[in-house]
């Protein structure tokens, strides 16, 4: 997989994706949409009710969702006091539904753009305003794959040395490719 973003001037970016790359990226984003879901209480069709809806107060049990929606207070690796836990619950209750909605919109934007290629490869052009949404969507995918692969920062170099027979190899390749996409997009929109 070689498709990386290039600057198209003015904060916009372009990427040439072959059919396989577009298909993989679309599939990963669709899976992200399924993982994120609407969230508890977040599936109301009444805009006024949605405005006042409260989200969950507890962190998600799924480690990938917990990484995407971390506690705002305290260190998850260390026990904390009741006051910190309560502050984290309150913050989550009022912010998680909006965060889920933003992450869904980011993923949907990627899916729609890839659908615009008509199921084939081609050059995809991102307007300057779309770059940050794509960065968010790519970051969410990478974080999720990192959790599923149990990647620690100090272990990342070892991913390059996995034998082809390792069953994690396809996910590792996607994880590394997403990192390259993310880096190239960041550089492209900064030009």
Short mmCIF file of C-alpha atoms in Angstrom, two decimals:
data_model
loop_
_atom_site.label_atom_id
_atom_site.label_comp_id
_atom_site.label_asym_id
_atom_site.label_seq_id
_atom_site.Cartn_x
_atom_site.Cartn_y
_atom_site.Cartn_z
CA UNK A 1 0.00 0.00 0.00
CA UNK A 2 1.59 3.19 -1.10
CA UNK A 3 -1.18 5.80 -1.21
CA UNK A 4 -0.18 8.79 0.93
CA UNK A 5 -1.52 12.32 1.10
CA UNK A 6 0.16 15.17 -0.72
CA UNK A 7 -0.44 18.88 -0.43
CA UNK A 8 -2.85 20.33 -2.95
CA UNK A 9 -2.18 23.88 -1.75
CA UNK A 10 -4.08 26.14 0.60
CA UNK A 11 -4.44 23.51 3.31
CA UNK A 12 -6.09 21.01 1.00
CA UNK A 13 -4.74 17.54 0.30
CA UNK A 14 -4.99 14.79 -2.29
CA UNK A 15 -4.35 11.08 -2.21
CA UNK A 16 -4.24 8.47 -4.95
CA UNK A 17 -5.85 5.28 -3.67
CA UNK A 18 -6.06 2.04 -5.55
CA UNK A 19 -9.24 -0.01 -5.31
CA UNK A 20 -7.89 -2.21 -2.50
CA UNK A 21 -6.72 0.73 -0.39
CA UNK A 22 -10.06 2.50 -0.77
CA UNK A 23 -11.91 -0.70 0.10
CA UNK A 24 -9.81 -1.39 3.21
CA UNK A 25 -10.12 2.16 4.48
CA UNK A 26 -13.87 2.19 3.88
CA UNK A 27 -14.30 -1.17 5.61
CA UNK A 28 -12.33 0.01 8.64
CA UNK A 29 -14.42 3.19 8.90
CA UNK A 30 -17.68 1.23 8.63
CA UNK A 31 -16.46 -1.03 11.44
CA UNK A 32 -15.60 2.10 13.43
CA UNK A 33 -19.16 3.37 12.96
CA UNK A 34 -20.48 0.04 14.26
CA UNK A 35 -18.12 0.15 17.25
CA UNK A 36 -18.98 3.73 18.20
CA UNK A 37 -22.71 3.22 17.75
CA UNK A 38 -25.15 5.88 18.87
CA UNK A 39 -24.20 5.44 22.51
CA UNK A 40 -26.54 4.99 25.47
CA UNK A 41 -29.47 7.38 25.12
CA UNK A 42 -27.97 8.89 21.98
CA UNK A 43 -30.41 7.53 19.42
CA UNK A 44 -33.23 10.04 19.89
CA UNK A 45 -34.69 11.64 16.78
CA UNK A 46 -36.08 14.62 18.71
CA UNK A 47 -33.52 17.46 18.40
CA UNK A 48 -34.68 19.15 21.63
CA UNK A 49 -34.51 15.90 23.58
CA UNK A 50 -31.09 15.21 22.08
CA UNK A 51 -29.90 18.64 23.26
CA UNK A 52 -30.75 17.78 26.85
CA UNK A 53 -29.90 14.08 26.72
CA UNK A 54 -27.44 12.84 29.26
CA UNK A 55 -24.87 10.28 28.33
CA UNK A 56 -23.47 7.43 30.37
CA UNK A 57 -21.61 8.14 33.58
CA UNK A 58 -19.40 5.05 33.53
CA UNK A 59 -16.49 4.35 31.19
CA UNK A 60 -17.18 1.79 28.44
CA UNK A 61 -16.27 -1.80 29.25
CA UNK A 62 -14.74 -2.38 25.80
CA UNK A 63 -11.05 -1.35 26.01
CA UNK A 64 -11.14 0.19 22.52
CA UNK A 65 -14.15 2.35 23.41
CA UNK A 66 -12.52 3.24 26.71
CA UNK A 67 -9.51 4.47 24.69
CA UNK A 68 -11.74 6.50 22.36
CA UNK A 69 -13.77 7.88 25.29
CA UNK A 70 -11.31 8.10 28.19
CA UNK A 71 -12.06 9.52 31.62
CA UNK A 72 -11.36 13.23 31.79
CA UNK A 73 -10.05 13.09 35.34
CA UNK A 74 -7.73 10.74 37.12
CA UNK A 75 -5.24 8.17 35.95
CA UNK A 76 -6.89 4.88 34.91
CA UNK A 77 -3.77 3.00 36.02
CA UNK A 78 -3.90 4.35 39.59
CA UNK A 79 -6.67 4.29 42.13
CA UNK A 80 -8.14 7.70 42.75
CA UNK A 81 -10.39 9.29 45.31
CA UNK A 82 -14.18 9.35 45.22
CA UNK A 83 -14.25 13.06 44.33
CA UNK A 84 -12.12 12.51 41.20
CA UNK A 85 -14.25 9.54 40.13
CA UNK A 86 -17.42 11.60 40.58
CA UNK A 87 -15.96 14.49 38.55
CA UNK A 88 -15.06 12.03 35.76
CA UNK A 89 -18.60 10.59 35.78
CA UNK A 90 -20.18 14.04 35.61
CA UNK A 91 -17.91 15.14 32.77
CA UNK A 92 -18.64 11.94 30.82
CA UNK A 93 -22.39 12.28 31.33
CA UNK A 94 -22.42 15.70 29.64
CA UNK A 95 -19.82 15.20 26.93
CA UNK A 96 -19.76 11.60 25.68
CA UNK A 97 -22.83 11.79 23.43
CA UNK A 98 -21.43 14.84 21.64
CA UNK A 99 -18.03 13.18 21.32
CA UNK A 100 -19.64 10.04 19.88
CA UNK A 101 -21.59 12.16 17.40
CA UNK A 102 -18.41 13.96 16.26
CA UNK A 103 -16.53 10.70 15.85
CA UNK A 104 -19.45 9.27 13.84
CA UNK A 105 -19.52 12.35 11.61
CA UNK A 106 -15.76 12.10 11.04
CA UNK A 107 -16.03 8.43 10.05
CA UNK A 108 -19.07 9.10 7.86
CA UNK A 109 -17.23 11.86 6.02
CA UNK A 110 -14.45 9.41 5.14
CA UNK A 111 -16.96 6.76 4.01
CA UNK A 112 -18.84 9.28 1.86
CA UNK A 113 -15.65 10.55 0.25
CA UNK A 114 -14.54 7.00 -0.53
CA UNK A 115 -18.01 6.21 -1.90
CA UNK A 116 -17.47 9.15 -4.24
CA UNK A 117 -14.74 7.13 -5.91
CA UNK A 118 -17.45 4.73 -7.08
CA UNK A 119 -15.94 1.60 -5.59
CA UNK A 120 -12.81 2.04 -7.63
CA UNK A 121 -9.49 3.63 -6.96
CA UNK A 122 -8.71 7.15 -7.93
CA UNK A 123 -7.51 10.49 -6.70
CA UNK A 124 -9.39 11.80 -3.71
CA UNK A 125 -9.15 15.51 -3.02
CA UNK A 126 -9.85 16.93 0.42
CA UNK A 127 -10.80 20.55 0.92
CA UNK A 128 -8.91 22.36 3.67
CA UNK A 129 -11.97 22.17 5.94
CA UNK A 130 -12.09 18.36 5.66
CA UNK A 131 -8.51 17.64 6.68
CA UNK A 132 -9.08 17.81 10.44
CA UNK A 133 -12.09 15.50 10.25
CA UNK A 134 -10.03 12.99 8.30
CA UNK A 135 -7.21 13.30 10.84
CA UNK A 136 -9.69 12.57 13.61
CA UNK A 137 -11.14 9.57 11.79
CA UNK A 138 -7.71 8.12 11.01
CA UNK A 139 -6.61 8.68 14.60
CA UNK A 140 -9.69 6.87 15.93
CA UNK A 141 -8.97 3.89 13.67
CA UNK A 142 -5.35 3.79 14.72
CA UNK A 143 -6.16 4.03 18.43
CA UNK A 144 -8.71 1.24 18.11
CA UNK A 145 -6.34 -1.05 16.22
CA UNK A 146 -3.59 -0.23 18.72
CA UNK A 147 -5.81 -1.36 21.60
CA UNK A 148 -6.91 -4.51 19.76
CA UNK A 149 -3.27 -5.34 18.98
CA UNK A 150 -2.19 -4.37 22.52
CA UNK A 151 0.45 -2.04 21.11
CA UNK A 152 2.55 -0.19 23.65
CA UNK A 153 4.59 2.79 22.52
CA UNK A 154 7.85 1.04 23.32
CA UNK A 155 6.77 -2.05 21.33
CA UNK A 156 5.86 -0.25 18.12
CA UNK A 157 9.21 -0.90 16.44
CA UNK A 158 8.70 -4.64 16.93
CA UNK A 159 5.61 -4.51 14.72
CA UNK A 160 7.84 -4.10 11.68
CA UNK A 161 9.56 -7.40 12.49
CA UNK A 162 6.48 -9.63 12.77
CA UNK A 163 6.76 -12.76 10.65
CA UNK A 164 4.28 -13.14 7.81
CA UNK A 165 2.82 -16.19 9.58
CA UNK A 166 1.68 -14.10 12.58
CA UNK A 167 -2.13 -13.86 12.50
CA UNK A 168 -1.92 -10.21 13.60
CA UNK A 169 0.10 -9.23 10.51
CA UNK A 170 -2.84 -7.86 8.43
CA UNK A 171 -4.02 -5.68 11.32
CA UNK A 172 -0.46 -4.56 12.02
CA UNK A 173 -0.03 -3.58 8.37
CA UNK A 174 -3.28 -1.58 8.55
CA UNK A 175 -2.13 0.04 11.81
CA UNK A 176 1.20 1.10 10.31
CA UNK A 177 -0.44 2.28 7.07
CA UNK A 178 -2.94 4.39 9.02
CA UNK A 179 -0.04 5.98 10.88
CA UNK A 180 1.63 6.85 7.58
CA UNK A 181 -1.66 8.23 6.22
CA UNK A 182 -2.10 10.33 9.33
CA UNK A 183 1.43 11.70 9.18
CA UNK A 184 1.23 12.46 5.46
CA UNK A 185 -2.14 14.20 5.86
CA UNK A 186 -0.83 16.33 8.70
CA UNK A 187 2.14 17.39 6.59
CA UNK A 188 -0.07 18.02 3.54
CA UNK A 189 -2.54 20.31 5.31
CA UNK A 190 0.27 22.18 7.06
CA UNK A 191 1.72 23.30 3.69
#
